[in-house]
Coordinates of C-alpha atoms in Angstrom, one line a residue:
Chain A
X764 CA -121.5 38.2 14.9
X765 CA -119.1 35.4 14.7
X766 CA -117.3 36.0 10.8
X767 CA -117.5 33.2 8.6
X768 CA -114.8 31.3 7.9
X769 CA -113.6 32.2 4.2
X770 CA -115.7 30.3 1.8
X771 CA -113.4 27.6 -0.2
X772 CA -112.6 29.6 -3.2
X773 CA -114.6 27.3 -5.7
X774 CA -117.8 28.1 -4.3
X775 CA -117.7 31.7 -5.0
X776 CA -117.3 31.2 -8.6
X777 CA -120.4 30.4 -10.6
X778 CA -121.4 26.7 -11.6
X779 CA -122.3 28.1 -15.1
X780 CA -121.4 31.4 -16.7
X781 CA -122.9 32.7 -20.2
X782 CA -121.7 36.0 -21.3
X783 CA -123.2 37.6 -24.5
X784 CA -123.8 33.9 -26.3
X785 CA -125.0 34.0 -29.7
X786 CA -126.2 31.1 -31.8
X787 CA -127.0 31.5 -35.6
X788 CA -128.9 29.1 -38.0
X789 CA -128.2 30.9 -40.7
X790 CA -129.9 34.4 -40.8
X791 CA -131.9 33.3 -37.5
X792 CA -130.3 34.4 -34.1
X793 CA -131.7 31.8 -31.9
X794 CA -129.7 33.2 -28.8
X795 CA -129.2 37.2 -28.9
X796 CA -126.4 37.6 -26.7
X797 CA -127.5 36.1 -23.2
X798 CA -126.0 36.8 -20.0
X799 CA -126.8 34.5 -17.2
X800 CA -124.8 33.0 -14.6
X801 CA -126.3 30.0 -12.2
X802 CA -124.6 29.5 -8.8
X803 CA -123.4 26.4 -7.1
X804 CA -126.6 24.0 -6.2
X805 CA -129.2 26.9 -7.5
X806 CA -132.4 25.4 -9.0
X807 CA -133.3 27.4 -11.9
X808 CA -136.0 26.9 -14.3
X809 CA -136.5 28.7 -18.0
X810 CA -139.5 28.7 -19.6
X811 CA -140.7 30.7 -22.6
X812 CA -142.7 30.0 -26.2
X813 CA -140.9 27.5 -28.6
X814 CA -138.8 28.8 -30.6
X815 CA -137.9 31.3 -27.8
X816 CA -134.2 29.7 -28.2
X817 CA -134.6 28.1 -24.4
X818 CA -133.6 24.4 -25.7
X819 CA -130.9 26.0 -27.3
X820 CA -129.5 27.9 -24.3
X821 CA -128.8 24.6 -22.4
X822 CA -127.3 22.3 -25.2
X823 CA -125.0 25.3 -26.1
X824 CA -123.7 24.7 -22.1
X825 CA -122.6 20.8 -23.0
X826 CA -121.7 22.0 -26.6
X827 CA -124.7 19.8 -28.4
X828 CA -124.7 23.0 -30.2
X829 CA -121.7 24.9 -31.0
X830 CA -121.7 28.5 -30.0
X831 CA -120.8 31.4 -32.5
X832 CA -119.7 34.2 -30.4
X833 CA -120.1 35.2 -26.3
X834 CA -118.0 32.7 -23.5
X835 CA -119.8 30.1 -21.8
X836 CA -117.3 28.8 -19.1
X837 CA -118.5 25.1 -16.5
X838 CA -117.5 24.6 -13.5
X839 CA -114.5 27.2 -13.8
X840 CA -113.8 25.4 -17.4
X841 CA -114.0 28.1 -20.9
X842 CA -116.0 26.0 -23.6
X843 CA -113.7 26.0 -26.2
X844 CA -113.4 24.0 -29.8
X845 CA -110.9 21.9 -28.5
X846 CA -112.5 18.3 -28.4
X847 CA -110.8 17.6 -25.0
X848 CA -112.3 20.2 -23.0
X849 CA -115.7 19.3 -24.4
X850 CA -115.4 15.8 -22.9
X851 CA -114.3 17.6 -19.8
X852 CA -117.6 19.3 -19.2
X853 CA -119.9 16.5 -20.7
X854 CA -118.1 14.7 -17.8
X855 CA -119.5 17.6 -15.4
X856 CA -123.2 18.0 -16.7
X857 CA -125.9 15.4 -17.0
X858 CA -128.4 15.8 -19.6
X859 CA -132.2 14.6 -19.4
X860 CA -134.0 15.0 -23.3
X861 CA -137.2 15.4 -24.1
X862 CA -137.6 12.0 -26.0
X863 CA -135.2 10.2 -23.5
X864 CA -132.9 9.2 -25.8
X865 CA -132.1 5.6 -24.3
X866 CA -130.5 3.3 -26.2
X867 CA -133.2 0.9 -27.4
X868 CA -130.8 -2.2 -27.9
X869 CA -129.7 -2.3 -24.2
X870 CA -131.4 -3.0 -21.3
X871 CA -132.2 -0.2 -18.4
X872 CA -128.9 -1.6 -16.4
X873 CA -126.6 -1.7 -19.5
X874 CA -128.0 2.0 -20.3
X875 CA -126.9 3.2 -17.3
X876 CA -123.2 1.2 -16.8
X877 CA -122.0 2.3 -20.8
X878 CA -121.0 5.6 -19.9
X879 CA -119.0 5.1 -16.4
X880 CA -117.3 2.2 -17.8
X881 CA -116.3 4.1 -20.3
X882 CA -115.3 7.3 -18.8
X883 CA -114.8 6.8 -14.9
X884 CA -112.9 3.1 -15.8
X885 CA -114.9 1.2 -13.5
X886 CA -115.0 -2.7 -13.5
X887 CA -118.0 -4.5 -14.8
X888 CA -119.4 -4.8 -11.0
X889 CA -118.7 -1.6 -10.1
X890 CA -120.4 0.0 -12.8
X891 CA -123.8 -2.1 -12.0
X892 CA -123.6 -1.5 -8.8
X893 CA -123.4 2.1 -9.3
X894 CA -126.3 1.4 -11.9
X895 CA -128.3 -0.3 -9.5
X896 CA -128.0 2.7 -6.9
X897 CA -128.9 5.2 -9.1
X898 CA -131.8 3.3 -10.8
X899 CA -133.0 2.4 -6.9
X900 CA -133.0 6.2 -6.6
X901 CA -135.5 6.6 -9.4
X902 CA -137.6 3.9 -7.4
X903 CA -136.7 1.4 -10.7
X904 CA -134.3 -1.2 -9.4
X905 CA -136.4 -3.5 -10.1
X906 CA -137.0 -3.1 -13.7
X907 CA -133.1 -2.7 -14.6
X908 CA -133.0 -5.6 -16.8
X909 CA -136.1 -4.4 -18.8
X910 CA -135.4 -3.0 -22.2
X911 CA -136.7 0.6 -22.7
X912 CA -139.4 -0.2 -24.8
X913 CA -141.1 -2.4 -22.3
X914 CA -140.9 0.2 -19.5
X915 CA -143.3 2.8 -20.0
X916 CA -142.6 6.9 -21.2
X917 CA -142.7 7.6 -17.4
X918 CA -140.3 5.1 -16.4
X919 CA -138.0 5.4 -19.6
X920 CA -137.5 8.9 -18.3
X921 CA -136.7 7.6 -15.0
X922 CA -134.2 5.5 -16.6
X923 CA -132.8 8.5 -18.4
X924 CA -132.3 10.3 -15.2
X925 CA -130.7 7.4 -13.4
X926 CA -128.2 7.0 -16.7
X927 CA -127.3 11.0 -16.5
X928 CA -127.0 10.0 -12.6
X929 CA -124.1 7.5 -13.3
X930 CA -122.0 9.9 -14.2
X931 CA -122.6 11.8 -10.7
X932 CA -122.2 14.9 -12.6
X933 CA -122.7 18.3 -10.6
X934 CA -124.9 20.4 -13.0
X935 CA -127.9 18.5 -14.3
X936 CA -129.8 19.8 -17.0
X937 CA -133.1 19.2 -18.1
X938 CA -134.9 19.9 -21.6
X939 CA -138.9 19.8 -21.4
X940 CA -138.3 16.3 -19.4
X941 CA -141.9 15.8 -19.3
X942 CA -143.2 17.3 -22.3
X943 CA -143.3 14.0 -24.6
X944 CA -145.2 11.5 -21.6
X945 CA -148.7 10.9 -21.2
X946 CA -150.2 13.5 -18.4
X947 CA -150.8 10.4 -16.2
X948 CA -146.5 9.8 -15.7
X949 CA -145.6 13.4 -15.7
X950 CA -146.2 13.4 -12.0
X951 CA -143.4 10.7 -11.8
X952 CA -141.3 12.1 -13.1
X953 CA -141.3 15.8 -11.7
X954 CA -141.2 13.9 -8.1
X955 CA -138.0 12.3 -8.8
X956 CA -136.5 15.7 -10.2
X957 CA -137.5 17.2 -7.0
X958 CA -136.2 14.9 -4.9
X959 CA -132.7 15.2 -6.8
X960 CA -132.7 19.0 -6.3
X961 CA -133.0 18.4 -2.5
X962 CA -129.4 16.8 -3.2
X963 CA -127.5 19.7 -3.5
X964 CA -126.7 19.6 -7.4
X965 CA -126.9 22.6 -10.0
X966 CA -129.9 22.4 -11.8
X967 CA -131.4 23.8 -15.1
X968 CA -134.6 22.5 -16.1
X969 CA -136.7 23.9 -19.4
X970 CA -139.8 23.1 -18.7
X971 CA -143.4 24.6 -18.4
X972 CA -144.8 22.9 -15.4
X973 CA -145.4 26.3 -13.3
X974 CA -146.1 24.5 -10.3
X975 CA -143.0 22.3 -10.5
X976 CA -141.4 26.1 -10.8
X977 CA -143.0 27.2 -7.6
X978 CA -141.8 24.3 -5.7
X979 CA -138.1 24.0 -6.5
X980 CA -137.3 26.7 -8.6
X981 CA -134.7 28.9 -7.0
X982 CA -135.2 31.5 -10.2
X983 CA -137.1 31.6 -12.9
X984 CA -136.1 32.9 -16.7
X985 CA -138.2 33.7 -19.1
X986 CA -137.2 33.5 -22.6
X987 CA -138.1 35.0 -26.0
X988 CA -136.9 35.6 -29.3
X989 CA -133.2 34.8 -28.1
X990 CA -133.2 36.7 -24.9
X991 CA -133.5 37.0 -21.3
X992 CA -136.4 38.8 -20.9
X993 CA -137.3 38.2 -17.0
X994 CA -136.0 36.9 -14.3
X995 CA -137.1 36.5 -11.2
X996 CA -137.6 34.2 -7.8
X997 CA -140.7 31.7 -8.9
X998 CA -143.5 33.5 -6.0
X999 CA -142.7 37.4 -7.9
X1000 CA -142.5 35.5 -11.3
X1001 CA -145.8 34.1 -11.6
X1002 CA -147.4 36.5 -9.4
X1003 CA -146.1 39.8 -10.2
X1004 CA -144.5 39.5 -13.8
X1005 CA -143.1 42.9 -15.0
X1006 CA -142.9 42.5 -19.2
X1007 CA -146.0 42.8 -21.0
X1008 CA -144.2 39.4 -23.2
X1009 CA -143.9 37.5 -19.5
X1010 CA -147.4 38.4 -19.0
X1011 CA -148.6 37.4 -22.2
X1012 CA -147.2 33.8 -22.0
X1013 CA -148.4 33.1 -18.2
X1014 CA -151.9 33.9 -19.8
X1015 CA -151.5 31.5 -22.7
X1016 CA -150.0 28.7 -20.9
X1017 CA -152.3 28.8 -17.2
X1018 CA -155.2 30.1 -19.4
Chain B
X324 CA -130.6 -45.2 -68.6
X325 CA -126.7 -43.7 -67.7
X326 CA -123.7 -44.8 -69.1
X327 CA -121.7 -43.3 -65.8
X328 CA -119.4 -46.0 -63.7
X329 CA -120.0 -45.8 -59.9
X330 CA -115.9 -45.0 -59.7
X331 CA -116.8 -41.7 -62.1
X332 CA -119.6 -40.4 -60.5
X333 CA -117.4 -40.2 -57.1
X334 CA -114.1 -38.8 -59.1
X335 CA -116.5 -36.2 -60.3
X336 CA -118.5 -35.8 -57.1
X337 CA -115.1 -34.8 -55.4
X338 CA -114.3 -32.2 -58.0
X339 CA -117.5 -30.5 -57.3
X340 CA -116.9 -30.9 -54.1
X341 CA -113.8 -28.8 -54.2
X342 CA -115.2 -26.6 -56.6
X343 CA -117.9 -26.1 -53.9
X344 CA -115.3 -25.5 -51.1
X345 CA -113.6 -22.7 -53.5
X346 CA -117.2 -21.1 -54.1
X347 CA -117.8 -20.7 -50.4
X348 CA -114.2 -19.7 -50.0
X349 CA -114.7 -16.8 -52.2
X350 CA -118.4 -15.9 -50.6
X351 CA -117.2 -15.4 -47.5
X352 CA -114.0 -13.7 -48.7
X353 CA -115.9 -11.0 -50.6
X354 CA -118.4 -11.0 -48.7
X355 CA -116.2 -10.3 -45.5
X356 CA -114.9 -7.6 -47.7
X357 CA -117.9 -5.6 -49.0
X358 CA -119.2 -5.6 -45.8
X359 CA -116.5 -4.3 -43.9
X360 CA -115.5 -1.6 -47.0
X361 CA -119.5 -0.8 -47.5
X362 CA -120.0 0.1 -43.4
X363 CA -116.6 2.0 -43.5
X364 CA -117.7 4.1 -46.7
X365 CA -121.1 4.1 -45.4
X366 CA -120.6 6.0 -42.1
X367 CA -117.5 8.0 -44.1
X368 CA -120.1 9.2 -47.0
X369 CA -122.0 10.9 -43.8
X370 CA -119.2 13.9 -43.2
X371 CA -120.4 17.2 -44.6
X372 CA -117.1 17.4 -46.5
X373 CA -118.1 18.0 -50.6
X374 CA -115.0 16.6 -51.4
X375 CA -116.0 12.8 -49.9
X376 CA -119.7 12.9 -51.0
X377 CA -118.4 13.6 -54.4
X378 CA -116.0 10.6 -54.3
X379 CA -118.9 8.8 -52.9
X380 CA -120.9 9.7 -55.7
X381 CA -118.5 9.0 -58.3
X382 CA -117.5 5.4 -56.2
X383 CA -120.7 4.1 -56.1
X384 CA -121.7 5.2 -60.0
X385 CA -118.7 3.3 -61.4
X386 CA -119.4 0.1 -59.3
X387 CA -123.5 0.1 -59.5
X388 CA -122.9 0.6 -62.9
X389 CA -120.8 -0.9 -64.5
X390 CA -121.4 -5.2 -64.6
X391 CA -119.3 -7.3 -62.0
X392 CA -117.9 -9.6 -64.7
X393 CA -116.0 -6.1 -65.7
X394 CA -114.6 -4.9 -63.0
X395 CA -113.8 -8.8 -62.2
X396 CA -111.7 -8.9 -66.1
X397 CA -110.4 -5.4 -65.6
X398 CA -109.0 -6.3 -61.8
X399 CA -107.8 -10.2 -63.2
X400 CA -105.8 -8.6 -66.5
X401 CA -105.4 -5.4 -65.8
X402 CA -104.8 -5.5 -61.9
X403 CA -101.0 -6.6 -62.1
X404 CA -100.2 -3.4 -64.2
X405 CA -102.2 -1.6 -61.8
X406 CA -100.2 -2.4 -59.0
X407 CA -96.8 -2.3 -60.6
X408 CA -97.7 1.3 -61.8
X409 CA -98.9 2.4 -58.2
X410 CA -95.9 0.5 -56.1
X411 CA -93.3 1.7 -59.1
X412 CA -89.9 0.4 -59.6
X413 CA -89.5 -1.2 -56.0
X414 CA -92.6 -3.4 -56.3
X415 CA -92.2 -6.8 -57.0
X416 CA -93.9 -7.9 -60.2
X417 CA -97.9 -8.7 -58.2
X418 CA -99.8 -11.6 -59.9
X419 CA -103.6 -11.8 -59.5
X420 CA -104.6 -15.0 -59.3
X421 CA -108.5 -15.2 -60.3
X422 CA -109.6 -16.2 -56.8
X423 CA -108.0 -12.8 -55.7
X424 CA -109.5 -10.7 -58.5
X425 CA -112.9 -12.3 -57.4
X426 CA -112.7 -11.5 -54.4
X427 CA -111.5 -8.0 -54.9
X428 CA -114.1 -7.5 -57.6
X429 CA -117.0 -8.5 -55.7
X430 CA -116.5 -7.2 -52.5
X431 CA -115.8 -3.6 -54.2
X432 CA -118.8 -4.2 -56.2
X433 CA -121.1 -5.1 -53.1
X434 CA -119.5 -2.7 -50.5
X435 CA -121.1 0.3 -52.9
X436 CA -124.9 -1.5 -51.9
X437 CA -123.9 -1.9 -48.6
X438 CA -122.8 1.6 -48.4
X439 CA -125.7 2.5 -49.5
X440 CA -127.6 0.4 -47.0
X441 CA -125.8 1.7 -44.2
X442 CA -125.9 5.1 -45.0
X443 CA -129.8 4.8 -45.1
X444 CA -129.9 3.1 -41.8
X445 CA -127.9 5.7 -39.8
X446 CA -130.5 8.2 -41.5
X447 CA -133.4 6.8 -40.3
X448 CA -132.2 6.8 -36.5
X449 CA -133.5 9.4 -34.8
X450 CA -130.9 12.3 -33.6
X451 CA -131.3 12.0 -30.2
X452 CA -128.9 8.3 -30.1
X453 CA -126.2 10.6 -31.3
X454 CA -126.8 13.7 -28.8
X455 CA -127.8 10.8 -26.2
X456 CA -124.0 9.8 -26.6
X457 CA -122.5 12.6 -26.9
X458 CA -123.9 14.1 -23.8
X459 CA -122.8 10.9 -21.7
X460 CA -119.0 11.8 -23.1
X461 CA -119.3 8.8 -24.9
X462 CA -116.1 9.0 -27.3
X463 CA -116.8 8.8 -30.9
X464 CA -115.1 5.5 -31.8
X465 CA -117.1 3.5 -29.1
X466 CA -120.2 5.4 -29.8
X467 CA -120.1 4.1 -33.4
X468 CA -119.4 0.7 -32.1
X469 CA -121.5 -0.4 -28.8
X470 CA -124.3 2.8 -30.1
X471 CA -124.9 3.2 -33.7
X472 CA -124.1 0.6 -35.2
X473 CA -125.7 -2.3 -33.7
X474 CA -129.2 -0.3 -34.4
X475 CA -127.7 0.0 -38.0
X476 CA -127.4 -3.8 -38.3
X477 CA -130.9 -4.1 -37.7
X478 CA -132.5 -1.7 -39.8
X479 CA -130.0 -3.0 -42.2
X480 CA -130.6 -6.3 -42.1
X481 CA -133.1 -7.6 -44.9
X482 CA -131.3 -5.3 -47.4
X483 CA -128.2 -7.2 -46.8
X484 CA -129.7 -10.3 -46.3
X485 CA -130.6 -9.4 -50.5
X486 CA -127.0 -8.4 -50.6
X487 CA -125.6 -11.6 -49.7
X488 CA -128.0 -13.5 -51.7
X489 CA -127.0 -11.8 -54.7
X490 CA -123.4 -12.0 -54.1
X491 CA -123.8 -16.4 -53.8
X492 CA -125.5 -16.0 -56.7
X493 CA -122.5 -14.0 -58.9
X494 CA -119.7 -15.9 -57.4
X495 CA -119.7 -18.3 -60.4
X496 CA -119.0 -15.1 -62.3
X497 CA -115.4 -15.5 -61.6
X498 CA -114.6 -18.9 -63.1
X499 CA -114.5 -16.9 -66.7
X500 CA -111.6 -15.5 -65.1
X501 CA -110.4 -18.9 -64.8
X502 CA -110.9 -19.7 -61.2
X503 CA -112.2 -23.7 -60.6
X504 CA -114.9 -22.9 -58.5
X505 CA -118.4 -25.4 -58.4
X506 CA -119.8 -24.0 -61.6
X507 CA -116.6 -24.5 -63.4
X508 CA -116.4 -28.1 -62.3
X509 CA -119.7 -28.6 -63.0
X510 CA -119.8 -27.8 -66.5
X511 CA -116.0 -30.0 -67.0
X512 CA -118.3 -32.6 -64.9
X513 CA -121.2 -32.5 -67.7
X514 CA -119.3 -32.3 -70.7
X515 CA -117.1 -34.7 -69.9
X516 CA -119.9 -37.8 -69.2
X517 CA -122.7 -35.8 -71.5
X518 CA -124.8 -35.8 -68.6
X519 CA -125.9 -31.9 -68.1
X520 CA -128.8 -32.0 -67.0
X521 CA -127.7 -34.3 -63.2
X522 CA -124.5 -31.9 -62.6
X523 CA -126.6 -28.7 -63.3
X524 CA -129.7 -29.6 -61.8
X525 CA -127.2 -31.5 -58.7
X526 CA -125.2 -27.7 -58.4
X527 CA -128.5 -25.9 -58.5
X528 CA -129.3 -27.7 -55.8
X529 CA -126.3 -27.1 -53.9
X530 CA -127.3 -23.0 -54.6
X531 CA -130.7 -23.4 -52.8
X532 CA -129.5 -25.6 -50.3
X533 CA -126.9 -23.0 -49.1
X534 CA -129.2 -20.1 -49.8
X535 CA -132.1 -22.1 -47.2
X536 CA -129.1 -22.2 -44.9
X537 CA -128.6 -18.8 -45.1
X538 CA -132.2 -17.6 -44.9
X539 CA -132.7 -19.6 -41.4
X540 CA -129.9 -17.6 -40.0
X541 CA -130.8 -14.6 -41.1
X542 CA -133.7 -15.3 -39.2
X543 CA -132.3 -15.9 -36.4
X544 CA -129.9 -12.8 -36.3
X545 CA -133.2 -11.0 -37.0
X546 CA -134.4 -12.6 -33.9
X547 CA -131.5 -11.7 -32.0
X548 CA -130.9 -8.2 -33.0
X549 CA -134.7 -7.0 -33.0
X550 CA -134.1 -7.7 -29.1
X551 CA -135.9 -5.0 -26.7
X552 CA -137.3 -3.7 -29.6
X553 CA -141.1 -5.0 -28.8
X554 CA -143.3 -2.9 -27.5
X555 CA -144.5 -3.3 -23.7
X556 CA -147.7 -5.4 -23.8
X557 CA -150.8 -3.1 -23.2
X558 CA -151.8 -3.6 -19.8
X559 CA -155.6 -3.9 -19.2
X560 CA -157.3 -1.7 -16.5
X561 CA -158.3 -4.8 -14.2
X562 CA -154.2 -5.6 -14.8
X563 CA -153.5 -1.9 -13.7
X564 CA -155.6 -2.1 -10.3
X565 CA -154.5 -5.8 -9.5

C-alpha cells in the first residue's frame, strides 16, 4: 500500500471544538457541559425538542451568545472575550437564522455587498460581482435588486444564504433555516443547502427535516436538556436510536 | 381704512423679514442640535449600565419637565456664570447672546423627546437586525450607521415630524430673552402703526406656510424611507401557472 503523503497539518485539527460549554440564563443551564468536535467539511445536523439548548449550541460557536465556562476554539482560533478574535471567527463562519434576518431597507444585492465591503475591502464592483455570483448560486440573480419584502420567505432565505456566502466563510451554520417558511418553499431551500454541502464546506445545520438528515447529514446529534445525548451516522440514527429520549422524539416528530 | 404709507409697510416688511430669517436660523440650529444630541442619548440610554439609565432618567425629568422659557432664562442669565465656574480662572469671561441660549435651550429641551423617540424605535426592531450584523462581522460603528439606524428614522418619523412642529412653534419663545426674531418684529411692527391685527394675522401666516412646507417633505422622506418596506403583491393562482 502506497503511504499517504502526510496530511497538511491544518486538516488534522478539527473545524470546531466544544469542550465542556456551559451556558446559564440565570438558574437555567441551557448547555450542560457539551463536548463535540466537527471535522473539516463534515455535514452534521442536530436536532432535538426546543428548548433542548440546540439553537444555543451554534450561536455560542460565533459568540451571539457569550459562553460561561468550557473552551470553544474555530478553525484553530480559542473563543475568547477579546472583541478582535470575535470578529476573527464571525469572519470564518456564516450564519443562516431562522427569520432571515435581511436588512429590510436594502435591496437583495446591497444585502449581500455590505459585509465584504466592509470586511474583505473590496471595491464597489467587486463586491457586486461577488454578490451577483453568490445570489446566481442560489438560482436568484435575477431578483438581486428586489427588496426582501417583495421576494418571497423561500427566496428571502435564499438571499440569506447567498449574504452568509459573500463572506466565503468555511463553516456555515444553520438555525431551523426552514422552520419559519410556508411548507410549499421549504423544498427550496433544503435543495440549495444541499447543493452547498456538496462544496466541501463545514456545516452545522439545526433543523428537523429527517430526510434532509438522511441525505447530507454526515452525523447526526441529538439534543436535550443541555446535552449531547446521541450521536450517530443519519441511517443508525433514525433507524436504530439507542436512548429511550432519542426514541421518544423520532416518535413525536415522524409520528 | 389704514393710515400706513406704502414706504412703511416695506421698512416694516423687511424687519419681519429679518426677523423671519433669524427664526429659521434658530429652527434649524436647535433643531440640528436636538436631533443629533436626542439619537446620541437615545442609542446611549440603551447600555445595561444603571449608572447611564439613571442619568437618563434624571436628564429627561428635568428637561420634559421643567417649561422651555426656563431653561431658555436660566441658560441666557445664568449660562455665563455657568461657564466661567466650569472653565475656572483661564476661561475668558463667555457671553450668551440670546440666539445662543435659544438654541442651546431648545435643542436640550427637544433632544430629551427625541431620545425618547429613538430609544422606542430601536425597541421595536426585531433582534435578529442586530444578530444579523453581528454575525456578518459587521463592526459596531457601521452597524449603527448603514443598519439600525436608517430603520430607526422610519419608525421614528411621525414622532419627530411632531417634534419639529413643536419646536417652530416655541422658537418665538426666545425673543423674551431678547433675541429679534419674527415674533419680536412683529409685535414692534404692530405697535408701532397700531395695526395688530395685519402683522399677527401676516406672521401667523408665515407659521402655517412654513409648517405646509414642512409637512410635504416629511411626506416625501416618508416616501423615501418606507422604501422596500411594501409587501410583495399577492400573486393569483392563474399568475402562479402563467
Amino acid at each position: 500500500m502506497i503511504p499517504r503523503p502526510h496530511a497538511a497539518e491544518p486538516a488534522a485539527e478539527p473545524a470546531i471544538l466544544l469542550a465542556q460549554v456551559v451556558k446559564r440564563y440565570g438558574a437555567h443551564r441551557a448547555l450542560a457541559g457539551v463536548d463535540l468536535q466537527v471535522r473539516r467539511g463534515e455535514k452534521l445536523v442536530i436536532c432535538g425538542p426546543s428548548g433542548s439548548g440546540k439553537s444555543t449550541l451554534i450561536r455560542c460557536i460565533n459568540a451571539l451568545e457569550r459562553h460561561d465556562a468550557g473552551r470553544i476554539v474555530v478553525n484553530g482560533i480559542a473563543l475568547t472575550n477579546d472583541e478582535g478574535t470575535v470578529q476573527d471567527i464571525r469572519q470564518e463562519v456564516g450564519m443562516v437564522f431562522q427569520h432571515f434576518n435581511l436588512f429590510p431597507h436594502l435591496t437583495a444585492l446591497e444585502n449581500c455587498m455590505l459585509a465584504p465591503r466592509l470586511n474583505r475591502g473590496l471595491s464597489k464592483a467587486q463586491a457586486e460581482k461577488l454578490a451577483l455570483a453568490h445570489l446566481e448560486r442560489v438560482h436568484l440573480a435575477d431578483q438581486a435588486r428586489k427588496y426582501p419584502a417583495r421576494l418571497s420567505g423561500g427566496q428571502q432565505q435564499r438571499v440569506a444564504i447567498a449574504r452568509a456566502l459573500c463572506m466565503e466563510p468555511r463553516i456555515l451554520l444553520f438555525d431551523e433555516p426552514t422552520s419559519a417558511l410556508d411548507p410549499e418553499m421549504v423544498k427550496e431551500v433544503l435543495g440549495v443547502i444541499e447543493e452547498l454541502a456538496a462544496s466541501g464546506v463545514t456545516m452545522i445545520c439545526v433543523t428537523h427535516e429527517m430526510g434532509f438528515a438522511r441525505r447530507v447529514a454526515d452525523r447526526c446529534v441529538f439534543m436535550d436538556r443541555g446535552e449531547i445525548v446521541e450521536e450517530g451516522d443519519a441511517a443508525r440514527f433514525f433507524e436504530a436510536p439507542e436512548s429511550e429520549r432519542l426514541r421518544h422524539f423520532l416518535a413525536q416528530i415522524l409520528r | 381704512m389704514t393710515n400706513l404709507s406704502l414706504a412703511d409697510l416695506a421698512g416694516y416688511l423687511r424687519q419681519l423679514g429679518e426677523g423671519a430669517l433669524i427664526t429659521l436660523e434658530l429652527f434649524f440650529a436647535s433643531f440640528a442640535l436636538a436631533f443629533v444630541l436626542g439619537v446620541l442619548i437615545g442609542v446611549a440610554t440603551l447600555a445595561r449600565s444603571r449608572v447611564i439609565r439613571a442619568a437618563w432618567r434624571v436628564y429627561a425629568s428635568i428637561f420634559m419637565g421643567v417649561p422651555s422659557l426656563l431653561v431658555i432664562f436660566l441658560i441666557f442669565y445664568g449660562g455665563s456664570a455657568m461657564l466661567a465656574a466650569v472653565l475656572g480662572e483661564f476661561g475668558a469671561r463667555i457671553d450668551i447672546s440670546p440666539f445662543g441660549a435659544g438654541v442651546a435651550a431648545l435643542g436640550i429641551v427637544y433632544s430629551a423627546y427625541v431620545a425618547e423617540l429613538v430609544r422606542g424605535a430601536i425597541e421595536n426592531l426585531p433582534k435578529g437586525q442586530f444578530e444579523g450584523a453581528r454575525a456578518l462581522a459587521i463592526p459596531p460603528f457601521i452597524m449603527w450607521g448603514r443598519v439600525i439606524l436608517p430603520q430607526v428614522m422610519r419608525l421614528a418619523l411621525p414622532g419627530l415630524v411632531n417634534v419639529w412642529s413643536f419646536m417652530l412653534k416655541e422658537t418665538p419663545l426666545v425673543s423674551l430673552a431678547g433675541l429679534q426674531d419674527l415674533v419680536a418684529a412683529t409685535k414692534i411692527a404692530a405697535g408701532a402703526t397700531k395695526e395688530p391685527f395685519i402683522f399677527f394675522v401676516a406672521t401667523a401666516l408665515v407659521f402655517i406656510a412654513f409648517s405646509a412646507a414642512s409637512l410635504w417633505l416629511a411626506n416625501r422622506l416618508e416616501v423615501r424611507l418606507d422604501r422596500g418596506q411594501r409587501r410583495a403583491p399577492v400573486r393569483s393562482p392563474a399568475q402562479a401557472e402563467a
